[in-house]
């Protein structure tokens, strides 16, 4: 079953300091930290999976202003080619 | 298909921007605050609400001394830098001579309740038409995590390693409850930045506080519980729960006084 | 304005208002209290604000905020109350905020506090010390001008006598050369423009300024700025009878007025005595003092304390015969009324000090 995304993010991974506040803050639970990939500062950073609702909780709680939050005009099914 | 969404650039499908990286009035670039710090979310909400209310080109922030001080050059808001504990007096003087300005203070609990308790009380008692904002993480963060007058019983800090003990360290102060009964005080609330729900509530409180100032109703005060994993000696991910478990039980969230609108919850 | 018979504190308050002071905050303390009374009464008459501060800390804090708002502001106290304000005075200098601070001192024991400062760091404040009320109402206006011109705190050194003497004085506004606009002051209007102003003793620039000045660099620049202040503010003094004097008495403030009177009288009676009265205690009129004491065999320093200004005299004139002929003198009120400060006693002291020299010359 494909999840619908009502919103999406742009994540400035180089600014992230790996605090993981966004992971818990995300209501749909669609953010997860990388396992191995790190940014130039050496931190793990968050990645997005389908199901974002554009609630912007991540952006509100992030201490480092890592997130740009977008709401799609039409919800997007996961697996669709376009961003 | 890994299921990871491409978040490297803006969407190509039709979409509206909900939140930009740097909110209005926050200048882009790194700040010096720790990973997991709850203060940026608080300060961001403060300036966003000022902007939302259309008060931007009247706003002046009077900063105390603490971690948040290093944030002041990163805001496109006029800043008057005060000494530790002294922001309410500077805010008073500025507001008296520039009454059309919207004057707010940003102070930590150590700054306001330790060093500057007298000034805060007098500014509130006189009903000075300013908004004092206290970032309360229950520690002196900038010095590395030391006990303040708001540190809760049992909370461990670098100079109360065994946990705050009333026999040795005395009892903490609830600042919001202490200011609320004063006649000159129009609005008092306590919020937190440990989860999105609390941040949404906090933003309502900040709007009410700034509206109270804009309407000339008197002194407004918003206390904001913030995470300090560094000063609490815990992992960043544990800080939101620590705030709820340790601090919030004593420093309760909610609107405590609102002379303009709904009665206190 | 016509001269009016006024009590000192009232005259000083009116002169401050003539200078454009529109904000004052203070805490009652003898002999400063009546200045606060005067400002509380008269500032509202001109649309200004006077706040009865709950402590000296709040007084200087409020005055700092008002000055940052671009308004001519002042505060004051007595030495003991100024002790509480020292941190703020130092940081006002670092923050480049103009402020006039009055010390209606009890006696002359606050010279070190005023000129060396009880605050931290490499700050200086200009210090002006009038001898009488007509000088006071001019110098307090000059204080606002210097404060604005240099964006630095300026201290006005008064005392109990000045506060309570009644003299005929003109407290009308004095003319000064034009000053630049206060384009650094805060009122909220530059917020959100990308060029929001900041008034700070720590970081005077915003992060996106063309050149961001970090704290270390800013602290290091203070020395240069203080050197410019020292060189740029004109030292003020008064002297008489020094050209051929055997003995020159150095004194400031109210004692300076008594010493002037006594020295002129002794001169008329044939003694080769001169007087030198520093009016700016900082910058101290060192060059002028050196010139004035060229012919003197001995320099006597008369001050009502245990010896403070005498350090600046020594620093100025170097290896000369300098003696302290003052002393702490208080009546039981402790407010700085000095039993020693009568012309007869001052003349006796100077006469006694000069006696060995006279005997030497006679021999």
Coordinates of C-alpha atoms in Angstrom, one line a residue, chain B residues 68 107-115 134-141 146-151 226:
Chain B
X68 CA 20.9 33.1 24.1
X107 CA 16.4 36.3 29.7
X108 CA 17.4 33.0 31.1
X109 CA 16.2 31.8 34.5
X110 CA 19.6 32.4 36.0
X111 CA 19.6 35.9 34.6
X112 CA 16.1 36.8 35.7
X113 CA 15.3 34.9 38.8
X114 CA 18.8 34.9 40.3
X115 CA 20.6 38.0 39.4
X134 CA 12.2 34.0 30.4
X135 CA 13.9 30.9 28.9
X136 CA 13.7 28.5 31.8
X137 CA 15.9 25.4 31.6
X138 CA 16.4 25.2 35.3
X139 CA 20.2 25.8 35.0
X140 CA 22.8 28.3 34.3
X141 CA 23.5 26.9 30.9
X146 CA 24.7 25.2 37.6
X147 CA 21.9 25.5 40.0
X148 CA 19.5 28.5 39.7
X149 CA 16.6 29.7 41.8
X150 CA 14.3 27.7 39.5
X151 CA 16.2 24.4 39.6
X226 CA 13.5 24.9 27.2

